[in-house]
PDB file of C-alpha atoms in Angstrom:
ATOM      1  CA  VAL A  21       4.771 -18.248   0.554  1.00 48.00           C
ATOM      2  CA  ALA A  22       6.211 -21.816   0.425  1.00 44.00           C
ATOM      3  CA  SER A  23       6.376 -22.256  -3.246  1.00 59.00           C
ATOM      4  CA  GLY A  24       4.863 -18.834  -4.474  1.00 90.00           C
ATOM      5  CA  ARG A  25       5.277 -15.456  -5.838  1.00 95.00           C
ATOM      6  CA  LEU A  26       6.316 -12.788  -3.849  1.00 97.00           C
ATOM      7  CA  VAL A  27       5.387  -9.076  -5.420  1.00 97.00           C
ATOM      8  CA  PHE A  28       5.475  -5.971  -3.407  1.00 96.00           C
ATOM      9  CA  SER A  29       6.445  -2.087  -4.044  1.00 95.00           C
ATOM     10  CA  VAL A  30       8.701   0.031  -1.324  1.00 92.00           C
ATOM     11  CA  VAL A  31       8.466   3.711  -1.318  1.00 90.00           C
ATOM     12  CA  SER A  32      12.356   4.066   0.360  1.00 86.00           C
ATOM     13  CA  VAL A  33      15.540   6.250   0.571  1.00 84.00           C
ATOM     14  CA  PRO A  34      17.451   5.144  -2.723  1.00 83.00           C
ATOM     15  CA  GLU A  35      20.411   2.685  -1.781  1.00 79.00           C
ATOM     16  CA  GLY A  36      22.900   5.198  -2.879  1.00 74.00           C
ATOM     17  CA  VAL A  37      21.484   8.262  -1.137  1.00 74.00           C
ATOM     18  CA  VAL A  38      21.633   5.707   2.234  1.00 72.00           C
ATOM     19  CA  SER A  39      24.770   7.173   4.163  1.00 71.00           C
ATOM     20  CA  SER A  40      27.024   4.889   6.281  1.00 66.00           C
ATOM     21  CA  GLY A  41      27.279   7.860   8.775  1.00 69.00           C
ATOM     22  CA  VAL A  42      23.851   8.330   9.144  1.00 66.00           C
ATOM     23  CA  PRO A  43      21.706   6.187  11.749  1.00 65.00           C
ATOM     24  CA  LEU A  44      18.869   4.559   9.327  1.00 66.00           C
ATOM     25  CA  ASP A  45      15.757   5.768  12.090  1.00 69.00           C
ATOM     26  CA  ALA A  46      17.099   9.258  11.148  1.00 65.00           C
ATOM     27  CA  TYR A  47      15.586   9.310   7.563  1.00 68.00           C
ATOM     28  CA  GLU A  48      11.798  10.467   7.343  1.00 69.00           C
ATOM     29  CA  PHE A  49      11.317   7.537   5.005  1.00 72.00           C
ATOM     30  CA  VAL A  50      12.483   3.717   4.886  1.00 77.00           C
ATOM     31  CA  ALA A  51      15.869   3.148   4.503  1.00 76.00           C
ATOM     32  CA  THR A  52      17.979   0.165   4.831  1.00 80.00           C
ATOM     33  CA  GLY A  53      21.640  -0.466   5.166  1.00 79.00           C
ATOM     34  CA  THR A  54      21.222  -4.018   3.550  1.00 85.00           C
ATOM     35  CA  PRO A  55      19.765  -3.690  -0.311  1.00 88.00           C
ATOM     36  CA  TYR A  56      16.276  -5.419  -0.718  1.00 91.00           C
ATOM     37  CA  VAL A  57      17.711  -7.910  -3.038  1.00 94.00           C
ATOM     38  CA  GLU A  58      20.391  -9.251  -0.244  1.00 94.00           C
ATOM     39  CA  LEU A  59      17.538  -9.477   2.338  1.00 93.00           C
ATOM     40  CA  LEU A  60      15.274 -11.511  -0.069  1.00 94.00           C
ATOM     41  CA  THR A  61      18.093 -13.795  -0.970  1.00 95.00           C
ATOM     42  CA  GLU A  62      19.199 -14.134   3.122  1.00 95.00           C
ATOM     43  CA  ALA A  63      15.354 -15.286   3.387  1.00 93.00           C
ATOM     44  CA  GLY A  64      15.475 -17.616   0.599  1.00 93.00           C
ATOM     45  CA  PHE A  65      13.898 -16.314  -2.340  1.00 95.00           C
ATOM     46  CA  GLY A  66      15.273 -16.428  -5.785  1.00 95.00           C
ATOM     47  CA  ASN A  67      14.302 -15.398  -9.579  1.00 95.00           C
ATOM     48  CA  ILE A  68      14.553 -11.731  -7.893  1.00 96.00           C
ATOM     49  CA  ALA A  69      13.540  -9.047 -10.618  1.00 96.00           C
ATOM     50  CA  VAL A  70      13.473  -5.430  -9.760  1.00 96.00           C
ATOM     51  CA  VAL A  71      12.148  -2.227 -11.486  1.00 96.00           C
ATOM     52  CA  ASP A  72      12.249   1.273 -10.504  1.00 95.00           C
ATOM     53  CA  MET A  73       9.226   2.907 -10.488  1.00 95.00           C
ATOM     54  CA  THR A  74      10.075   6.531  -9.330  1.00 95.00           C
ATOM     55  CA  ASP A  75       9.183   8.218 -12.517  1.00 95.00           C
ATOM     56  CA  ALA A  76       5.641   6.910 -12.015  1.00 95.00           C
ATOM     57  CA  TYR A  77       5.664   7.453  -8.646  1.00 94.00           C
ATOM     58  CA  LEU A  78       6.690  11.169  -9.122  1.00 94.00           C
ATOM     59  CA  ALA A  79       3.624  11.108 -11.491  1.00 96.00           C
ATOM     60  CA  THR A  80       0.972  10.017  -9.310  1.00 96.00           C
ATOM     61  CA  ALA A  81       2.666  11.871  -6.292  1.00 94.00           C
ATOM     62  CA  GLY A  82       2.401  15.159  -8.341  1.00 96.00           C
ATOM     63  CA  ASP A  83      -1.382  14.569  -9.336  1.00 96.00           C
ATOM     64  CA  TRP A  84      -2.530  13.339  -6.098  1.00 96.00           C
ATOM     65  CA  LEU A  85      -1.533  16.983  -4.658  1.00 97.00           C
ATOM     66  CA  ARG A  86      -2.819  18.621  -7.691  1.00 98.00           C
ATOM     67  CA  VAL A  87      -6.297  17.143  -7.310  1.00 98.00           C
ATOM     68  CA  VAL A  88      -6.025  17.641  -3.635  1.00 97.00           C
ATOM     69  CA  ASP A  89      -5.928  21.120  -4.614  1.00 97.00           C
ATOM     70  CA  ASP A  90      -8.670  20.986  -6.894  1.00 98.00           C
ATOM     71  CA  LEU A  91     -10.906  19.134  -4.020  1.00 98.00           C
ATOM     72  CA  GLU A  92      -9.369  20.490  -0.995  1.00 97.00           C
ATOM     73  CA  ALA A  93     -12.847  22.297   0.471  1.00 97.00           C
ATOM     74  CA  ASP A  94     -14.937  19.156  -0.215  1.00 96.00           C
ATOM     75  CA  LEU A  95     -11.891  17.115   1.175  1.00 95.00           C
ATOM     76  CA  ARG A  96     -11.689  18.759   4.486  1.00 95.00           C
ATOM     77  CA  ARG A  97     -15.460  18.682   4.938  1.00 93.00           C
ATOM     78  CA  ALA A  98     -14.977  14.953   4.489  1.00 90.00           C
ATOM     79  CA  LEU A  99     -11.871  14.367   6.496  1.00 87.00           C
ATOM     80  CA  GLY A 100     -11.464  17.217   9.071  1.00 90.00           C
ATOM     81  CA  ASP A 101      -8.708  19.400   8.963  1.00 94.00           C
ATOM     82  CA  SER A 102      -6.097  17.333  11.265  1.00 90.00           C
ATOM     83  CA  ILE A 103      -6.242  14.058   9.011  1.00 86.00           C
ATOM     84  CA  LEU A 104      -6.200  15.924   5.687  1.00 92.00           C
ATOM     85  CA  ASP A 105      -3.466  18.526   6.883  1.00 95.00           C
ATOM     86  CA  GLU A 106      -1.328  15.719   8.113  1.00 90.00           C
ATOM     87  CA  LYS A 107      -1.845  13.667   5.088  1.00 90.00           C
ATOM     88  CA  VAL A 108      -0.691  16.674   3.041  1.00 95.00           C
ATOM     89  CA  ALA A 109       1.876  17.346   4.772  1.00 95.00           C
ATOM     90  CA  SER A 110       3.746  14.118   4.624  1.00 90.00           C
ATOM     91  CA  ARG A 111       2.786  13.697   0.903  1.00 92.00           C
ATOM     92  CA  ARG A 112       4.349  17.085   0.219  1.00 94.00           C
ATOM     93  CA  ALA A 113       7.478  16.054   2.128  1.00 90.00           C
ATOM     94  CA  GLY A 114       7.836  13.017  -0.083  1.00 87.00           C
ATOM     95  CA  PHE A 115       7.473  15.191  -3.234  1.00 92.00           C
ATOM     96  CA  VAL A 116       9.992  17.290  -2.223  1.00 91.00           C
ATOM     97  CA  GLN A 117      12.271  14.414  -1.275  1.00 88.00           C
ATOM     98  CA  LEU A 118      11.337  12.901  -4.369  1.00 90.00           C
ATOM     99  CA  GLU A 119      12.073  15.575  -6.585  1.00 91.00           C
ATOM    100  CA  ALA A 120      15.455  16.211  -4.739  1.00 89.00           C
ATOM    101  CA  GLY A 121      16.437  12.248  -5.924  1.00 89.00           C
ATOM    102  CA  GLU A 122      16.255  11.592  -2.020  1.00 87.00           C
ATOM    103  CA  LEU A 123      13.064   9.128  -2.477  1.00 90.00           C
ATOM    104  CA  GLY A 124      11.955   6.298  -4.824  1.00 91.00           C
ATOM    105  CA  ARG A 125       9.902   3.930  -5.690  1.00 94.00           C
ATOM    106  CA  THR A 126      10.731  -0.050  -6.231  1.00 94.00           C
ATOM    107  CA  LEU A 127       8.976  -2.747  -7.408  1.00 96.00           C
ATOM    108  CA  TYR A 128      10.595  -6.242  -6.381  1.00 97.00           C
ATOM    109  CA  SER A 129       9.462  -9.408  -7.422  1.00 97.00           C
ATOM    110  CA  ALA A 130      10.896 -13.121  -6.426  1.00 97.00           C
ATOM    111  CA  THR A 131       9.880 -16.797  -5.962  1.00 96.00           C
ATOM    112  CA  ALA A 132      10.002 -18.302  -2.813  1.00 91.00           C
ATOM    113  CA  SER A 133      12.685 -21.574  -2.816  1.00 78.00           C
ATOM    114  CA  GLY A 134       9.751 -23.633  -1.097  1.00 62.00           C
TER     115      GLY A 134
ATOM    116  CA  MET B   1       6.998  -3.785  24.885  1.00 59.00           C
ATOM    117  CA  GLU B   2       4.018  -1.476  26.245  1.00 70.00           C
ATOM    118  CA  ASP B   3       5.451   1.422  24.238  1.00 77.00           C
ATOM    119  CA  ALA B   4       5.313  -0.634  21.489  1.00 75.00           C
ATOM    120  CA  HIS B   5       1.912  -1.883  22.185  1.00 79.00           C
ATOM    121  CA  ALA B   6       0.562   1.449  22.971  1.00 83.00           C
ATOM    122  CA  ALA B   7       2.085   2.885  19.331  1.00 81.00           C
ATOM    123  CA  GLU B   8       0.292  -0.085  17.544  1.00 79.00           C
ATOM    124  CA  VAL B   9      -3.210   0.529  19.243  1.00 83.00           C
ATOM    125  CA  GLU B  10      -2.707   4.238  18.391  1.00 83.00           C
ATOM    126  CA  LEU B  11      -1.751   3.517  14.714  1.00 80.00           C
ATOM    127  CA  ILE B  12      -4.996   1.274  14.333  1.00 82.00           C
ATOM    128  CA  ALA B  13      -7.250   4.111  15.862  1.00 83.00           C
ATOM    129  CA  ARG B  14      -5.717   6.447  13.336  1.00 79.00           C
ATOM    130  CA  TYR B  15      -6.163   4.236  10.321  1.00 79.00           C
ATOM    131  CA  CYS B  16      -9.627   3.274  11.363  1.00 78.00           C
ATOM    132  CA  ASP B  17     -10.649   7.075  11.992  1.00 78.00           C
ATOM    133  CA  TYR B  18      -9.395   7.313   8.090  1.00 78.00           C
ATOM    134  CA  TYR B  19     -11.033   4.233   6.536  1.00 82.00           C
ATOM    135  CA  ALA B  20     -14.412   5.467   8.596  1.00 80.00           C
ATOM    136  CA  GLN B  21     -14.331   8.469   6.073  1.00 80.00           C
ATOM    137  CA  ILE B  22     -13.550   6.436   2.941  1.00 82.00           C
ATOM    138  CA  ASP B  23     -16.976   6.453   1.701  1.00 85.00           C
ATOM    139  CA  HIS B  24     -17.107  10.045   0.651  1.00 90.00           C
ATOM    140  CA  ASP B  25     -17.660  10.785  -2.764  1.00 94.00           C
ATOM    141  CA  VAL B  26     -14.968  13.045  -3.065  1.00 95.00           C
ATOM    142  CA  LEU B  27     -12.248  10.392  -1.897  1.00 93.00           C
ATOM    143  CA  ARG B  28     -13.547   8.287  -4.594  1.00 93.00           C
ATOM    144  CA  GLU B  29     -13.080  10.759  -6.762  1.00 96.00           C
ATOM    145  CA  LEU B  30      -9.485  11.765  -5.633  1.00 96.00           C
ATOM    146  CA  GLU B  31      -8.903   8.146  -6.371  1.00 95.00           C
ATOM    147  CA  ARG B  32     -10.211   7.821  -9.741  1.00 96.00           C
ATOM    148  CA  ARG B  33      -8.310  10.873 -10.595  1.00 97.00           C
ATOM    149  CA  THR B  34      -4.903   9.539  -9.295  1.00 97.00           C
ATOM    150  CA  LEU B  35      -5.286   5.703  -9.706  1.00 97.00           C
ATOM    151  CA  GLY B  36      -7.614   4.879 -11.888  1.00 97.00           C
ATOM    152  CA  ALA B  37      -9.630   3.119  -9.297  1.00 96.00           C
ATOM    153  CA  ASP B  38     -11.822   3.690  -5.943  1.00 94.00           C
ATOM    154  CA  TYR B  39     -11.044   0.860  -3.732  1.00 93.00           C
ATOM    155  CA  GLY B  40      -9.915   3.091  -1.106  1.00 89.00           C
ATOM    156  CA  GLY B  41      -6.245   3.113  -2.296  1.00 89.00           C
ATOM    157  CA  ASN B  42      -3.988   4.901   0.255  1.00 82.00           C
ATOM    158  CA  GLY B  43      -0.799   4.521  -1.806  1.00 87.00           C
ATOM    159  CA  TYR B  44       0.733   4.765  -5.319  1.00 92.00           C
ATOM    160  CA  THR B  45      -0.376   1.986  -7.209  1.00 95.00           C
ATOM    161  CA  ASP B  46      -2.320   2.526 -10.095  1.00 96.00           C
ATOM    162  CA  VAL B  47      -4.527   0.284 -12.379  1.00 97.00           C
ATOM    163  CA  ALA B  48      -1.842  -0.348 -15.160  1.00 96.00           C
ATOM    164  CA  GLN B  49       0.766  -1.168 -11.985  1.00 97.00           C
ATOM    165  CA  ALA B  50      -1.618  -3.091 -10.498  1.00 97.00           C
ATOM    166  CA  ALA B  51      -2.127  -5.497 -13.700  1.00 97.00           C
ATOM    167  CA  HIS B  52       1.270  -5.773 -13.611  1.00 96.00           C
ATOM    168  CA  VAL B  53       1.497  -7.095 -10.123  1.00 97.00           C
ATOM    169  CA  VAL B  54      -0.768  -9.894 -11.407  1.00 96.00           C
ATOM    170  CA  GLU B  55       1.586 -10.719 -14.528  1.00 96.00           C
ATOM    171  CA  LEU B  56       3.919 -10.870 -11.990  1.00 96.00           C
ATOM    172  CA  LEU B  57       2.299 -12.838  -9.686  1.00 96.00           C
ATOM    173  CA  GLY B  58       1.436 -15.549 -11.881  1.00 95.00           C
ATOM    174  CA  VAL B  59      -2.109 -16.127 -10.653  1.00 96.00           C
ATOM    175  CA  GLY B  60      -5.012 -16.858 -12.002  1.00 95.00           C
ATOM    176  CA  SER B  61      -8.684 -18.600 -11.086  1.00 96.00           C
ATOM    177  CA  GLY B  62      -8.224 -21.297  -8.558  1.00 96.00           C
ATOM    178  CA  ASP B  63      -4.919 -19.453  -7.110  1.00 96.00           C
ATOM    179  CA  ARG B  64      -4.850 -17.336  -3.709  1.00 97.00           C
ATOM    180  CA  ILE B  65      -3.222 -14.328  -3.081  1.00 97.00           C
ATOM    181  CA  LEU B  66      -2.412 -12.712   0.176  1.00 97.00           C
ATOM    182  CA  GLU B  67      -2.071  -9.021   0.204  1.00 97.00           C
ATOM    183  CA  LEU B  68      -0.326  -7.488   3.195  1.00 96.00           C
ATOM    184  CA  GLY B  69      -1.215  -4.154   4.756  1.00 94.00           C
ATOM    185  CA  SER B  70      -4.176  -3.964   2.612  1.00 95.00           C
ATOM    186  CA  GLY B  71      -6.360  -1.373   4.081  1.00 93.00           C
ATOM    187  CA  ALA B  72      -9.566  -1.394   2.682  1.00 94.00           C
ATOM    188  CA  GLY B  73      -8.293  -3.837  -0.150  1.00 95.00           C
ATOM    189  CA  TRP B  74      -6.525  -1.710  -2.941  1.00 96.00           C
ATOM    190  CA  PRO B  75      -5.306  -3.241  -4.788  1.00 97.00           C
ATOM    191  CA  GLY B  76      -5.925  -6.703  -3.443  1.00 97.00           C
ATOM    192  CA  LEU B  77      -9.715  -6.696  -4.698  1.00 98.00           C
ATOM    193  CA  TYR B  78      -8.815  -5.443  -8.010  1.00 97.00           C
ATOM    194  CA  LEU B  79      -6.221  -8.232  -8.602  1.00 97.00           C
ATOM    195  CA  SER B  80      -8.883 -10.678  -7.843  1.00 98.00           C
ATOM    196  CA  ARG B  81     -11.514  -8.944 -10.205  1.00 97.00           C
ATOM    197  CA  ILE B  82      -8.839  -8.996 -13.027  1.00 97.00           C
ATOM    198  CA  SER B  83      -7.175 -12.191 -12.384  1.00 97.00           C
ATOM    199  CA  GLY B  84      -9.976 -14.663 -10.704  1.00 97.00           C
ATOM    200  CA  ALA B  85      -7.816 -15.697  -8.149  1.00 97.00           C
ATOM    201  CA  GLN B  86      -9.638 -15.613  -4.494  1.00 98.00           C
ATOM    202  CA  VAL B  87      -7.831 -13.000  -1.981  1.00 98.00           C
ATOM    203  CA  VAL B  88      -7.189 -12.654   1.630  1.00 98.00           C
ATOM    204  CA  ILE B  89      -6.719  -8.866   2.652  1.00 98.00           C
ATOM    205  CA  SER B  90      -5.081  -8.493   5.801  1.00 97.00           C
ATOM    206  CA  ASP B  91      -4.068  -5.546   8.175  1.00 94.00           C
ATOM    207  CA  ILE B  92      -4.142  -4.110  11.422  1.00 91.00           C
ATOM    208  CA  ALA B  93      -7.185  -1.804  10.943  1.00 89.00           C
ATOM    209  CA  TRP B  94     -10.628  -3.312  10.852  1.00 89.00           C
ATOM    210  CA  GLU B  95     -12.295  -0.618   9.940  1.00 91.00           C
ATOM    211  CA  GLY B  96     -10.632  -0.570   6.185  1.00 92.00           C
ATOM    212  CA  LEU B  97     -11.116  -4.561   5.734  1.00 95.00           C
ATOM    213  CA  ALA B  98     -14.888  -4.200   6.908  1.00 95.00           C
ATOM    214  CA  TRP B  99     -14.903  -1.497   4.052  1.00 95.00           C
ATOM    215  CA  GLY B 100     -13.126  -3.887   2.126  1.00 96.00           C
ATOM    216  CA  SER B 101     -15.228  -6.736   2.729  1.00 97.00           C
ATOM    217  CA  ARG B 102     -18.545  -5.058   1.563  1.00 96.00           C
ATOM    218  CA  ARG B 103     -17.026  -4.029  -1.412  1.00 96.00           C
ATOM    219  CA  ALA B 104     -15.677  -7.528  -2.475  1.00 97.00           C
ATOM    220  CA  LYS B 105     -19.450  -8.743  -2.007  1.00 97.00           C
ATOM    221  CA  ALA B 106     -20.982  -5.906  -3.674  1.00 97.00           C
ATOM    222  CA  GLU B 107     -18.827  -7.139  -6.825  1.00 96.00           C
ATOM    223  CA  GLY B 108     -19.272 -10.714  -6.328  1.00 97.00           C
ATOM    224  CA  LEU B 109     -15.502 -10.962  -5.643  1.00 97.00           C
ATOM    225  CA  ASP B 110     -13.971 -13.965  -3.998  1.00 97.00           C
ATOM    226  CA  ALA B 111     -12.415 -12.570  -1.372  1.00 98.00           C
ATOM    227  CA  TYR B 112     -11.986 -12.832   2.972  1.00 97.00           C
ATOM    228  CA  ALA B 113     -10.607 -10.154   5.264  1.00 97.00           C
ATOM    229  CA  VAL B 114      -8.114 -11.048   7.937  1.00 97.00           C
ATOM    230  CA  ALA B 115      -7.174  -8.713  10.618  1.00 95.00           C
ATOM    231  CA  SER B 116      -3.946  -9.387  11.862  1.00 93.00           C
ATOM    232  CA  ALA B 117      -0.175  -7.494  12.056  1.00 89.00           C
ATOM    233  CA  GLY B 118       1.996  -8.784   9.409  1.00 87.00           C
ATOM    234  CA  LEU B 119       4.238 -10.369  11.922  1.00 87.00           C
ATOM    235  CA  THR B 120       1.551 -12.326  13.607  1.00 90.00           C
ATOM    236  CA  LEU B 121      -0.173 -13.929  10.419  1.00 93.00           C
ATOM    237  CA  PRO B 122      -2.708 -16.880  11.397  1.00 95.00           C
ATOM    238  CA  PHE B 123      -2.208 -18.950   8.133  1.00 95.00           C
ATOM    239  CA  ARG B 124      -0.630 -22.198   7.830  1.00 92.00           C
ATOM    240  CA  ASP B 125       2.432 -22.571   5.279  1.00 88.00           C
ATOM    241  CA  ALA B 126       2.109 -22.725   1.567  1.00 88.00           C
ATOM    242  CA  MET B 127      -1.612 -21.607   1.760  1.00 93.00           C
ATOM    243  CA  PHE B 128      -1.025 -18.687  -0.855  1.00 95.00           C
ATOM    244  CA  GLU B 129       0.392 -18.738  -4.478  1.00 95.00           C
ATOM    245  CA  GLY B 130       1.138 -15.314  -4.381  1.00 96.00           C
ATOM    246  CA  VAL B 131       1.630 -12.877  -1.425  1.00 97.00           C
ATOM    247  CA  THR B 132       1.613  -8.951  -2.644  1.00 97.00           C
ATOM    248  CA  HIS B 133       2.077  -5.415  -0.435  1.00 95.00           C
ATOM    249  CA  SER B 134       1.915  -2.095  -1.933  1.00 94.00           C
ATOM    250  CA  ASP B 135       3.798   0.452  -0.275  1.00 88.00           C
ATOM    251  CA  VAL B 136       3.137  -0.593   3.451  1.00 85.00           C
ATOM    252  CA  LEU B 137       7.068   0.004   4.303  1.00 74.00           C
ATOM    253  CA  CYS B 138       7.101   3.687   3.667  1.00 59.00           C
TER     254      CYS B 138
END
């Protein structure tokens, strides 16, 4: 983007939860030792806005798990056990961390300085 | 380097396996009940958030958006639908892009699909008014 807008959402370990004593690759989900705002600034972006979307993420993640329970038999027929089980296990793990405040979802928007 | 290549090939195969299934009605229903739309979405962006992304991008007819890690085109195709902007959906898994291309054609959307990794995008500078990605880094 030379002079346009960048908008993206990230599911990640919240900055306040990332511990300096823990290697970043030890986290099951994306973690960064450098805040995204800092990374965007270093990359030449300005006019940066940040929206915490964790509450909506929690609601959607919970809805997804409930609907999967409702549709499980049909989903198994469609996807097969392996793909469905892997996906559900990953989402359940994320949901547990989300409820514990160890995972969040953030929307960033920024303008390239161009 | 060979390990990284093998891992990428495996990832592409896994996603292609997944996207090969997305025509099933039950997956459409799962999406509609959780996100409010059924574009093969594999993340957490719902229709209200997608509308907010369009506002933040500030794009409309005559503009061009790039969606990175688009999978089958959610929310990129929807962004095009509600904004009138042209969208380029991009991902490493061609199976999802093929589905997205068919969907875009069926809806008459101004959309193109490009199979590429995010680090080796085949675009010139300043080609897009907006770039977006949704839950790719998770």
